[in-house]
Amino acid sequence: MSSGGSGTVDSITFEIVRNSFMAVCAEMALVVSKTAYSPPINEGKDFAGTVSDADGNLVAQSEFDLPAFVGLGMFTVKEVISQVGLAAMEPGDIFMINDPYVASTHCNDVHFIKPVFYGAERVAFVESTAHWTDVGGPIPSSLNSRATSHFEEGLRIPAVKIYERGEIRQDVLDLILANMREPWERMGDLNAQCSALRTGDARIQRMCQKHGTAVVRTVQAEMQNHSEQLIRATLRDLPDGIYEAEDQNDQDFSTGLPVTFRVKLSIDGDHMTFDLTASDDAAGSAINTSIVATTSSIFNAIGSVLPPIPMNAGVLRAVEIKARPGSICHAQPPRAVSTQGTSMEIIIAAATAALSQALPERGSGTCSTVLNTAYAGYDERPGFETFFLEYVWAVGGMGGTKYKDGSNVVGSAWAATIQNIPVELQERRFPLFWRRNMLLPDSAGSGRCRGGLALEQICEFVFQGGTLTNFGNRERVGPPGVFDGRRGATAGLVLNQGTERERAVGLVASNVPVSRGETLRYWSAGGGGYGDPLERDPRRVLDDVRDDYVSIGAAREEYGVVVHEIDRRTLQYAVDERATAQLRAQLRAEQP
């Protein structure tokens, strides 16, 4: 096997070293998971660890990495190189950056980058990314959905050296922590990420010692070439053409009007172009995405629909992404971006819908979006007696595919690797009590393969007083289905439902006052369906009724399946086959 690197390697050596790079990323992820302080990182796995070559080109990432961070590796390390310069980098240096316009998604996603030297030779970069619960600003959690500029979203950090030749720069650290809530927790996460980098550095040093730097460099180049070859071969098997799709974020919070993302996918031989230039102008609130976040979203869609391809810089050689500066998906400073997660999900949904037209065998309905919630206040419980800030998320249904129903209550495409933060841990660490945490019946988009079910939660506040901040999407229009599959149910959020103090806060709120005894009910959206619901096997509909996924009424209305209840207590139900055939014939005749 030859390479554009500095030597040649055989196939066996290539696989050994390639998998060693993957193992480096996985071990960095494990270090962060085991040592970080904040629950979204150590329990929720809102992090990533990557390896880039000596020039900053993404080489490898971990299977445990948050998908939203996949495409960031194309920008982050190179941006640090651009700002700092390779000549200014020395062994033991670690750089920090969170600038969303050139290197990140929003200011909460904080990146640490370490150049790896073997002797005097720079051979790689290791990077650790994680979502910090707070980076300052007027809103606890810094997720200010109604911000009009990044000045209201916390500390924006350009490339800065946080460790110099192995020693921390205390002045820089003090400046950063002085601008953030709960600095002890931020320091714990910083230490975890930097420890992960040192682990990655040590493992790559060992690889160089065992195989030599020429082989290591060659494999880095070959890994990118391999990914390029795979995606180009896949594209050659797809029909050339133009495939268009669009989707909407519920609202620009400054106007209350929806914002549309338009994707035109062009496939020409072994190259494809995602053109988003027809998308709406930038919003007056924080739902804008930078070109960095937009690129990561497109990479998520590619990884979700195309056959498995190691996502690294080689993929970008066969993919062009066009976005208009000043638009909703190519925000320019100082446009607000802190709640861009909802828009990233919409870009992924539109790009996935376009790809599904070109490759229906691997297409899918649209998934739910993640609700991000922050609770802040004073915890007066004995032994705590301090300010607290909890950042947590609620998940929903995935879209159905040609062969399989969508998964229930999981992270959306850009957050597919996040894990549930157990309510027991939340109740122990924070003054909250969870009354309900369950699947929501009839929330999945119907289809030949239905979408996944949504989540319903009810949380009670057991602190004297504080605030609620949240942002989400799909409150107005549910996630679309594909190939005649139907939309999933919409999401919602209500305070004190069923009481005199009931109020519909909606999925977008900033610093809403809450007090002891009040409750929050949230339900996420269901996933979109795949294919005509009238083609779903009645036996599968019957199973869904038994599982309380689908009600008898919905079985009739959505699927045209007539189910009779025999004994609910023992889950005895039966399909009336004759009535079902008649009803389905009637419903098909009524279809436009």
Coordinates of C-alpha atoms in Angstrom, one line a residue:
M1 CA 0.0 0.0 0.0
S2 CA 1.5 3.3 -1.1
S3 CA 0.7 6.7 0.3
G4 CA 1.1 10.4 -0.1
G5 CA 2.9 10.3 3.2
S6 CA 6.6 9.9 3.8
G7 CA 6.9 6.1 3.2
T8 CA 4.9 2.9 2.4
V9 CA 3.1 0.5 4.6
D10 CA 1.6 -2.9 4.0
S11 CA -2.1 -3.6 4.6
I12 CA -1.6 -5.4 7.9
T13 CA 0.5 -2.5 9.4
F14 CA -2.0 0.0 8.1
E15 CA -4.9 -1.8 9.9
I16 CA -2.9 -2.1 13.1
V17 CA -1.9 1.6 13.2
R18 CA -5.3 2.8 12.0
N19 CA -7.0 0.9 14.8
S20 CA -4.4 2.2 17.2
F21 CA -5.5 5.8 16.3
M22 CA -9.1 4.8 16.9
A23 CA -8.1 3.3 20.3
V24 CA -6.4 6.6 21.2
C25 CA -9.6 8.4 20.6
A26 CA -11.6 5.9 22.6
E27 CA -9.2 6.1 25.5
M28 CA -9.3 9.9 25.6
A29 CA -13.1 9.6 25.7
L30 CA -12.9 7.2 28.6
V31 CA -10.6 9.5 30.6
V32 CA -13.0 12.4 30.2
S33 CA -16.0 10.2 31.1
K34 CA -14.3 9.0 34.3
T35 CA -12.8 12.2 35.5
A36 CA -15.0 15.2 34.5
Y37 CA -17.1 16.9 37.2
S38 CA -20.3 17.9 35.4
P39 CA -23.1 15.4 34.8
P40 CA -23.6 16.3 31.1
I41 CA -20.0 15.2 30.5
N42 CA -19.4 12.3 32.9
E43 CA -22.9 10.8 32.7
G44 CA -24.3 12.3 29.5
K45 CA -21.2 11.8 27.3
D46 CA -21.4 15.2 25.7
F47 CA -17.8 15.2 24.5
A48 CA -15.5 14.1 21.7
G49 CA -11.8 13.2 21.3
T50 CA -10.0 13.3 18.0
V51 CA -6.6 12.9 16.4
S52 CA -5.4 15.1 13.5
D53 CA -2.2 14.9 11.5
A54 CA 0.8 17.2 11.9
D55 CA -0.9 19.8 9.6
G56 CA -4.2 19.7 11.5
N57 CA -6.2 17.5 9.1
L58 CA -8.7 15.3 11.0
V59 CA -7.6 11.6 11.0
A60 CA -9.6 9.7 13.6
Q61 CA -12.4 10.0 16.1
S62 CA -14.0 7.8 18.7
E63 CA -17.2 5.8 18.2
F64 CA -18.3 7.3 21.5
D65 CA -18.0 10.9 20.2
L66 CA -21.0 13.2 20.1
P67 CA -21.9 13.3 16.3
A68 CA -22.5 17.1 16.5
F69 CA -18.7 17.4 17.0
V70 CA -17.8 15.3 14.0
G71 CA -17.3 18.1 11.5
L72 CA -15.7 20.5 13.9
G73 CA -12.4 18.6 13.6
M74 CA -12.2 20.0 10.1
F75 CA -11.9 23.5 11.5
T76 CA -10.7 23.6 15.1
V77 CA -7.1 22.4 15.0
K78 CA -6.5 24.3 11.8
E79 CA -7.9 27.5 13.3
V80 CA -5.5 27.2 16.3
I81 CA -2.6 26.7 13.9
S82 CA -3.8 29.7 11.9
Q83 CA -4.0 31.9 15.0
V84 CA -0.9 30.7 16.9
G85 CA 1.4 29.4 14.2
L86 CA 3.2 26.1 14.1
A87 CA 6.5 27.7 15.0
A88 CA 5.1 28.9 18.4
M89 CA 4.1 25.4 19.5
E90 CA 6.3 23.4 21.8
P91 CA 6.1 20.1 23.7
G92 CA 3.7 20.4 26.7
D93 CA 1.7 23.2 25.2
I94 CA -2.1 23.0 25.3
F95 CA -4.4 25.5 23.6
M96 CA -8.0 26.4 24.3
I97 CA -10.7 27.8 22.0
N98 CA -14.5 28.0 21.8
D99 CA -15.1 30.6 19.1
P100 CA -18.3 29.4 17.4
Y101 CA -17.7 31.3 14.2
V102 CA -14.4 29.6 13.3
A103 CA -13.9 26.6 15.5
S104 CA -17.0 25.5 17.4
T105 CA -20.8 25.3 17.6
H106 CA -21.5 27.6 20.4
C107 CA -19.4 29.0 23.3
N108 CA -20.4 26.2 25.6
D109 CA -18.5 23.7 23.5
V110 CA -14.9 24.1 24.7
H111 CA -12.0 22.6 22.8
F112 CA -8.5 21.8 24.1
I113 CA -5.8 21.0 21.5
K114 CA -2.3 19.6 22.2
P115 CA 0.5 19.2 19.6
V116 CA 2.2 15.8 19.8
F117 CA 6.0 15.8 19.4
Y118 CA 8.1 12.7 19.1
G119 CA 11.5 14.1 19.9
A120 CA 11.7 17.4 18.0
E121 CA 9.3 16.2 15.3
R122 CA 5.6 17.2 15.5
V123 CA 3.6 14.1 14.4
A124 CA 0.0 14.8 15.3
F125 CA -2.5 16.9 17.3
V126 CA -4.9 15.5 19.9
E127 CA -8.1 17.4 20.7
S128 CA -10.8 17.1 23.4
T129 CA -14.1 18.8 23.1
A130 CA -16.9 19.0 25.8
H131 CA -20.0 21.0 26.6
W132 CA -19.4 23.1 29.6
T133 CA -22.5 23.7 31.7
D134 CA -21.8 27.5 31.9
V135 CA -19.4 29.9 30.2
G136 CA -20.8 33.1 31.7
G137 CA -23.3 35.7 30.4
P138 CA -26.6 36.9 31.7
I139 CA -28.4 33.5 31.7
P140 CA -27.3 30.5 33.9
S141 CA -26.1 27.9 31.4
S142 CA -25.2 30.6 28.8
L143 CA -27.9 29.1 26.5
N144 CA -29.7 32.4 25.9
S145 CA -32.3 31.6 23.3
R146 CA -33.4 35.3 23.0
A147 CA -29.9 36.7 22.7
T148 CA -29.4 39.1 19.8
S149 CA -25.6 38.9 19.8
H150 CA -22.8 36.7 21.1
F151 CA -22.1 39.3 23.8
E152 CA -25.1 37.9 25.6
E153 CA -23.9 34.3 25.4
G154 CA -20.9 34.0 27.6
L155 CA -17.1 34.2 27.1
R156 CA -15.9 33.9 23.5
I157 CA -12.4 32.5 23.6
P158 CA -10.0 32.7 20.7
A159 CA -7.0 30.4 20.5
V160 CA -5.1 30.9 23.8
K161 CA -2.3 28.9 25.4
I162 CA -3.6 27.5 28.6
Y163 CA -0.6 25.2 29.3
E164 CA 2.9 26.4 28.3
R165 CA 5.6 23.7 28.2
G166 CA 3.6 21.6 30.7
E167 CA 2.9 24.4 33.2
I168 CA -0.6 25.9 33.5
R169 CA -0.8 29.7 32.8
Q170 CA -2.5 30.8 36.0
D171 CA -3.3 34.3 34.8
V172 CA -5.3 32.9 31.8
L173 CA -7.0 30.4 33.9
D174 CA -8.0 32.9 36.5
L175 CA -9.4 35.2 33.8
I176 CA -11.5 32.4 32.3
L177 CA -12.9 31.0 35.6
A178 CA -13.7 34.5 36.9
N179 CA -16.3 34.8 34.1
M180 CA -18.1 31.5 34.7
R181 CA -20.5 30.2 37.2
E182 CA -19.4 27.3 39.4
P183 CA -15.7 27.7 38.6
W184 CA -14.9 24.6 40.6
E185 CA -16.9 22.4 38.2
R186 CA -15.4 24.2 35.2
M187 CA -11.9 23.5 36.6
G188 CA -12.8 19.8 37.0
D189 CA -13.9 19.5 33.4
L190 CA -10.8 21.4 32.2
N191 CA -8.5 19.0 34.1
A192 CA -10.4 16.0 32.7
Q193 CA -10.0 17.2 29.1
C194 CA -6.3 18.1 29.5
S195 CA -5.7 14.7 31.2
A196 CA -7.3 13.0 28.1
L197 CA -4.9 14.9 25.9
R198 CA -1.9 13.8 27.8
T199 CA -3.1 10.2 27.6
G200 CA -3.6 10.6 23.8
D201 CA -0.1 12.1 23.5
A202 CA 1.5 9.2 25.4
R203 CA -0.2 6.6 23.3
I204 CA 0.9 8.3 20.0
Q205 CA 4.4 8.5 21.4
R206 CA 4.3 4.8 22.0
M207 CA 3.0 4.2 18.4
C208 CA 6.0 6.3 17.1
Q209 CA 8.4 4.3 19.2
K210 CA 7.0 1.0 17.9
H211 CA 6.4 1.8 14.2
G212 CA 8.5 4.9 13.5
T213 CA 7.3 8.4 12.6
A214 CA 7.4 7.7 8.9
V215 CA 4.9 4.8 9.2
V216 CA 2.7 6.9 11.5
R217 CA 2.6 9.8 9.1
T218 CA 1.9 7.5 6.2
V219 CA -1.0 5.8 7.9
Q220 CA -2.5 9.2 8.8
A221 CA -2.4 10.1 5.1
E222 CA -3.7 6.7 4.0
M223 CA -6.6 6.9 6.5
Q224 CA -7.8 10.1 4.8
N225 CA -7.2 8.6 1.3
H226 CA -9.2 5.5 2.3
S227 CA -12.2 7.6 3.4
E228 CA -12.0 9.6 0.2
Q229 CA -12.0 6.4 -1.9
L230 CA -14.9 4.9 0.1
I231 CA -17.2 7.9 -0.3
R232 CA -16.3 8.4 -4.0
A233 CA -17.1 4.7 -4.7
T234 CA -20.4 5.1 -2.9
L235 CA -21.3 8.2 -4.8
R236 CA -20.5 6.6 -8.1
D237 CA -23.2 4.0 -7.3
L238 CA -25.8 6.7 -6.7
P239 CA -27.9 8.2 -9.6
D240 CA -26.6 11.5 -10.7
G241 CA -29.1 14.3 -10.2
I242 CA -30.4 17.1 -8.1
Y243 CA -32.4 16.3 -4.9
E244 CA -34.0 19.1 -2.9
A245 CA -35.5 19.3 0.5
E246 CA -36.4 21.9 3.1
D247 CA -37.4 22.0 6.8
Q248 CA -38.2 24.7 9.3
N249 CA -37.1 25.7 12.7
D250 CA -40.3 26.6 14.6
Q251 CA -39.5 30.2 15.1
D252 CA -37.0 33.1 15.2
F253 CA -37.6 34.2 18.7
S254 CA -37.2 37.8 17.8
T255 CA -40.2 37.7 15.3
G256 CA -42.1 34.5 16.2
L257 CA -41.9 33.5 12.5
P258 CA -40.6 30.2 11.3
V259 CA -37.1 30.0 9.6
T260 CA -36.6 27.8 6.6
F261 CA -33.5 25.8 5.7
R262 CA -33.3 24.7 2.1
V263 CA -30.9 22.1 0.8
K264 CA -30.1 21.3 -2.8
L265 CA -28.0 18.2 -3.1
S266 CA -26.2 17.6 -6.4
I267 CA -24.6 14.3 -7.2
D268 CA -22.2 14.3 -10.2
G269 CA -20.2 11.1 -10.5
D270 CA -18.0 10.7 -7.5
H271 CA -18.6 14.2 -6.1
M272 CA -21.6 15.8 -4.3
T273 CA -22.5 19.3 -3.4
F274 CA -24.8 20.5 -0.6
D275 CA -26.1 24.0 -1.5
L276 CA -27.8 25.8 1.3
T277 CA -27.6 29.3 -0.2
A278 CA -31.4 29.6 -0.6
S279 CA -31.9 29.3 3.2
D280 CA -33.3 32.2 5.0
D281 CA -31.3 35.2 6.3
A282 CA -29.8 35.1 9.7
A283 CA -32.2 35.2 12.6
G284 CA -32.5 38.0 15.2
S285 CA -32.2 35.4 18.0
A286 CA -29.8 32.6 18.9
I287 CA -30.8 29.9 16.4
N288 CA -28.2 30.8 13.9
T289 CA -25.5 28.3 12.9
S290 CA -22.0 29.1 11.8
I291 CA -20.4 27.5 8.8
V292 CA -18.6 25.3 11.3
A293 CA -21.8 23.9 12.8
T294 CA -23.4 23.7 9.3
T295 CA -20.5 21.6 8.0
S296 CA -20.8 19.3 11.1
S297 CA -24.5 18.9 10.4
I298 CA -23.9 17.9 6.8
F299 CA -21.4 15.3 8.0
N300 CA -24.0 14.0 10.4
A301 CA -26.4 13.5 7.5
I302 CA -23.8 11.8 5.4
G303 CA -22.9 9.5 8.2
S304 CA -26.5 8.6 8.9
V305 CA -27.5 7.7 5.4
L306 CA -24.5 6.6 3.4
P307 CA -22.9 3.2 4.1
P308 CA -20.3 3.3 6.9
I309 CA -17.3 5.5 6.1
P310 CA -14.7 6.6 8.6
M311 CA -15.4 10.4 8.9
N312 CA -12.2 12.3 8.5
A313 CA -10.7 15.0 6.3
G314 CA -10.7 12.7 3.3
V315 CA -14.4 12.8 3.1
L316 CA -14.4 16.5 2.6
R317 CA -12.5 16.1 -0.7
A318 CA -15.5 14.6 -2.3
V319 CA -18.1 16.9 -0.7
E320 CA -18.6 20.6 -1.3
I321 CA -20.8 22.7 1.1
K322 CA -22.1 26.0 0.0
A323 CA -23.7 28.5 2.4
R324 CA -24.4 32.2 2.0
P325 CA -22.5 34.4 4.5
G326 CA -25.1 36.3 6.5
S327 CA -27.7 33.5 6.2
I328 CA -29.2 31.4 9.0
C329 CA -26.6 28.7 8.3
H330 CA -23.5 30.9 7.8
A331 CA -23.8 33.4 10.7
Q332 CA -21.3 36.2 11.0
P333 CA -20.2 37.9 14.2
P334 CA -21.9 39.1 16.3
R335 CA -25.0 37.1 15.4
A336 CA -26.2 35.0 18.4
V337 CA -25.7 31.2 18.1
S338 CA -26.0 29.7 21.6
T339 CA -29.2 27.7 20.8
Q340 CA -28.0 26.6 17.4
G341 CA -28.6 23.0 18.3
T342 CA -32.2 23.1 17.0
S343 CA -31.0 24.5 13.7
M344 CA -28.3 21.9 13.4
E345 CA -31.0 19.3 13.7
I346 CA -33.1 21.0 11.0
I347 CA -30.1 21.0 8.6
I348 CA -29.5 17.4 9.3
A349 CA -33.2 16.6 8.7
A350 CA -33.3 18.5 5.4
A351 CA -30.0 17.0 4.2
T352 CA -31.1 13.5 5.2
A353 CA -34.4 14.0 3.3
A354 CA -32.4 14.9 0.2
L355 CA -30.0 12.0 0.6
S356 CA -33.0 9.7 1.2
Q357 CA -34.3 10.5 -2.3
A358 CA -31.0 9.4 -3.8
L359 CA -30.6 6.4 -1.6
P360 CA -34.1 5.3 -0.4
E361 CA -32.8 2.0 0.9
R362 CA -31.0 3.8 3.7
G363 CA -33.2 6.8 4.1
S364 CA -35.2 7.6 7.2
G365 CA -38.0 9.7 8.7
T366 CA -36.9 12.8 10.6
C367 CA -36.1 12.4 14.3
S368 CA -37.2 14.4 17.3
T369 CA -35.1 17.4 18.5
V370 CA -33.5 17.5 21.9
L371 CA -34.9 19.8 24.6
N372 CA -32.1 21.5 26.6
T373 CA -33.1 22.6 30.0
A374 CA -31.2 24.4 32.8
Y375 CA -32.4 24.8 36.4
A376 CA -30.7 27.3 38.6
G377 CA -31.3 28.6 42.1
Y378 CA -30.2 28.1 45.7
D379 CA -30.1 24.6 47.1
E380 CA -31.0 24.9 50.8
R381 CA -30.8 21.2 51.6
P382 CA -28.6 20.4 54.6
G383 CA -25.0 19.8 53.5
F384 CA -25.5 21.7 50.2
E385 CA -26.6 25.3 51.0
T386 CA -25.2 26.7 47.8
F387 CA -26.0 28.0 44.4
F388 CA -26.7 25.2 41.9
L389 CA -27.0 24.9 38.2
E390 CA -28.2 21.8 36.4
Y391 CA -28.1 21.4 32.7
V392 CA -29.9 18.4 31.3
W393 CA -31.7 17.2 28.2
A394 CA -34.8 15.3 27.2
V395 CA -34.8 13.1 24.1
G396 CA -37.5 11.7 21.7
G397 CA -38.2 9.4 18.8
M398 CA -35.9 8.5 15.8
G399 CA -37.3 8.3 12.3
G400 CA -38.4 5.0 10.8
T401 CA -36.3 3.3 8.1
K402 CA -37.2 1.0 5.3
Y403 CA -36.7 -2.1 7.4
K404 CA -37.0 -1.0 11.0
D405 CA -39.1 1.2 13.3
G406 CA -37.4 4.2 14.8
S407 CA -35.9 3.9 18.2
N408 CA -37.8 5.2 21.2
V409 CA -36.6 8.1 23.4
V410 CA -33.0 8.5 22.2
G411 CA -30.9 11.4 21.1
S412 CA -31.4 13.0 17.7
A413 CA -29.0 12.5 14.8
W414 CA -26.5 15.1 16.1
A415 CA -26.7 13.8 19.7
A416 CA -27.1 10.0 19.0
T417 CA -24.3 9.0 21.5
I418 CA -25.6 11.0 24.5
Q419 CA -26.8 9.0 27.4
N420 CA -29.6 9.4 29.8
I421 CA -28.5 11.3 33.0
P422 CA -30.3 9.1 35.6
V423 CA -33.0 10.8 37.5
E424 CA -31.7 9.2 40.7
L425 CA -28.4 11.1 40.2
Q426 CA -30.2 14.3 39.4
E427 CA -32.4 14.0 42.5
R428 CA -29.4 13.3 44.7
R429 CA -27.2 16.1 43.4
F430 CA -29.9 18.8 42.7
P431 CA -33.1 19.9 44.5
L432 CA -35.5 18.3 41.9
F433 CA -38.0 15.4 42.1
W434 CA -39.1 13.5 39.0
R435 CA -42.7 12.4 39.1
R436 CA -42.9 10.9 35.7
N437 CA -40.4 9.5 33.1
M438 CA -42.2 7.4 30.5
L439 CA -42.9 6.7 26.8
L440 CA -45.7 8.8 25.3
P441 CA -48.3 6.6 23.5
D442 CA -49.5 7.6 20.0
S443 CA -46.5 10.0 19.6
A444 CA -44.7 8.1 16.8
G445 CA -45.2 9.1 13.2
S446 CA -47.1 6.3 11.5
G447 CA -45.7 4.5 8.5
R448 CA -44.9 1.1 7.1
C449 CA -42.1 1.4 9.6
R450 CA -43.2 3.9 12.3
G451 CA -41.1 6.4 14.0
G452 CA -39.9 6.1 17.6
L453 CA -41.9 7.2 20.6
A454 CA -41.5 10.4 22.5
L455 CA -40.7 10.9 26.1
E456 CA -43.0 12.4 28.7
Q457 CA -41.5 13.8 32.0
I458 CA -42.9 15.6 35.0
C459 CA -40.4 17.3 37.3
E460 CA -41.2 19.0 40.6
F461 CA -39.0 21.8 42.0
V462 CA -38.1 21.3 45.6
F463 CA -35.9 24.4 46.0
Q464 CA -37.1 27.7 47.5
G465 CA -36.8 29.7 44.3
G466 CA -34.9 29.9 41.1
T467 CA -35.1 30.0 37.3
L468 CA -35.9 27.7 34.4
T469 CA -34.2 28.1 31.0
N470 CA -34.8 25.9 28.0
F471 CA -34.8 25.7 24.3
G472 CA -36.1 23.1 21.8
N473 CA -38.0 22.7 18.6
R474 CA -40.9 20.9 16.9
E475 CA -43.5 22.5 19.0
R476 CA -45.5 23.7 16.0
V477 CA -44.9 21.1 13.4
G478 CA -43.8 17.5 14.1
P479 CA -40.8 15.7 12.5
P480 CA -41.6 14.8 8.8
G481 CA -41.9 11.3 7.5
V482 CA -40.6 10.1 4.1
F483 CA -42.2 8.1 1.3
D484 CA -45.7 8.7 2.6
G485 CA -44.8 8.2 6.2
R486 CA -46.5 10.7 8.5
R487 CA -45.1 13.3 10.9
G488 CA -44.3 12.5 14.5
A489 CA -46.3 14.2 17.2
T490 CA -45.3 17.7 18.3
A491 CA -43.5 18.6 21.5
G492 CA -44.5 20.9 24.3
L493 CA -43.7 22.2 27.8
V494 CA -46.2 23.4 30.5
L495 CA -45.7 24.6 34.0
N496 CA -48.1 23.5 36.7
Q497 CA -50.5 21.6 34.4
G498 CA -53.9 21.0 35.8
T499 CA -53.6 23.7 38.5
E500 CA -54.7 27.3 38.8
R501 CA -51.1 28.3 38.1
E502 CA -50.9 26.5 34.8
R503 CA -49.0 28.4 32.1
A504 CA -47.7 27.2 28.7
V505 CA -44.0 28.3 28.8
G506 CA -43.3 26.7 25.4
L507 CA -40.0 25.1 24.4
V508 CA -38.2 28.5 24.4
A509 CA -37.7 30.2 27.8
S510 CA -35.0 32.2 29.5
N511 CA -34.8 32.8 33.2
V512 CA -38.5 32.0 34.0
P513 CA -39.0 32.3 37.7
V514 CA -40.1 29.0 39.4
S515 CA -40.6 28.1 43.1
R516 CA -41.0 25.2 45.4
G517 CA -43.8 22.9 44.6
E518 CA -44.2 23.9 41.0
T519 CA -44.1 21.3 38.3
L520 CA -42.8 21.1 34.8
R521 CA -44.4 18.7 32.3
Y522 CA -42.4 18.2 29.1
W523 CA -43.1 15.9 26.2
S524 CA -40.8 15.5 23.2
A525 CA -41.7 14.9 19.6
G526 CA -42.0 11.5 18.0
G527 CA -40.0 10.3 15.0
G528 CA -41.3 10.6 11.4
G529 CA -42.6 7.4 9.7
Y530 CA -41.2 5.6 6.6
G531 CA -43.6 4.5 3.9
D532 CA -47.4 4.3 3.7
P533 CA -49.0 3.4 7.1
L534 CA -51.6 1.3 5.3
E535 CA -48.9 -1.1 4.3
R536 CA -47.8 -1.9 7.8
D537 CA -48.3 -5.5 8.8
P538 CA -51.5 -5.6 11.0
R539 CA -49.6 -8.0 13.3
R540 CA -47.0 -5.3 14.0
V541 CA -49.8 -2.8 14.8
L542 CA -51.3 -5.4 17.2
D543 CA -48.0 -5.7 18.9
D544 CA -47.8 -1.9 19.3
V545 CA -51.3 -1.9 20.9
R546 CA -50.2 -4.6 23.3
D547 CA -47.1 -2.5 24.2
D548 CA -49.2 0.6 24.7
Y549 CA -47.3 2.3 21.9
V550 CA -50.4 2.8 19.8
S551 CA -54.0 3.1 21.1
I552 CA -56.9 1.2 19.5
G553 CA -58.2 4.4 18.1
A554 CA -54.9 5.3 16.5
A555 CA -54.5 1.8 15.1
R556 CA -57.8 2.4 13.2
E557 CA -57.2 6.0 12.2
E558 CA -53.5 5.9 11.3
Y559 CA -53.1 2.3 10.1
G560 CA -56.6 1.2 9.1
V561 CA -56.3 -1.7 11.5
V562 CA -59.3 -2.7 13.5
V563 CA -58.3 -4.1 16.9
H564 CA -60.7 -5.5 19.4
E565 CA -60.0 -5.6 23.1
I566 CA -60.6 -9.0 24.7
D567 CA -59.0 -8.5 28.1
R568 CA -56.8 -5.5 28.7
R569 CA -55.5 -6.9 32.0
T570 CA -53.9 -9.9 30.3
L571 CA -53.1 -8.0 27.1
Q572 CA -55.5 -10.0 25.0
Y573 CA -56.3 -8.2 21.8
A574 CA -57.3 -9.4 18.3
V575 CA -57.2 -8.0 14.8
D576 CA -60.5 -8.1 12.9
E577 CA -59.1 -9.1 9.5
R578 CA -62.2 -8.6 7.5
A579 CA -63.0 -5.2 9.0
T580 CA -59.3 -4.2 8.5
A581 CA -59.4 -5.1 4.8
Q582 CA -62.6 -3.1 4.3
L583 CA -61.3 -0.1 6.2
R584 CA -57.9 0.0 4.4
A585 CA -59.7 -0.2 1.0
Q586 CA -61.8 2.7 2.1
L587 CA -58.9 4.8 3.3
R588 CA -56.9 4.1 0.2
A589 CA -59.8 5.3 -2.0
E590 CA -59.9 8.5 0.0
Q591 CA -56.2 9.2 -0.5
P592 CA -55.4 12.1 -2.9

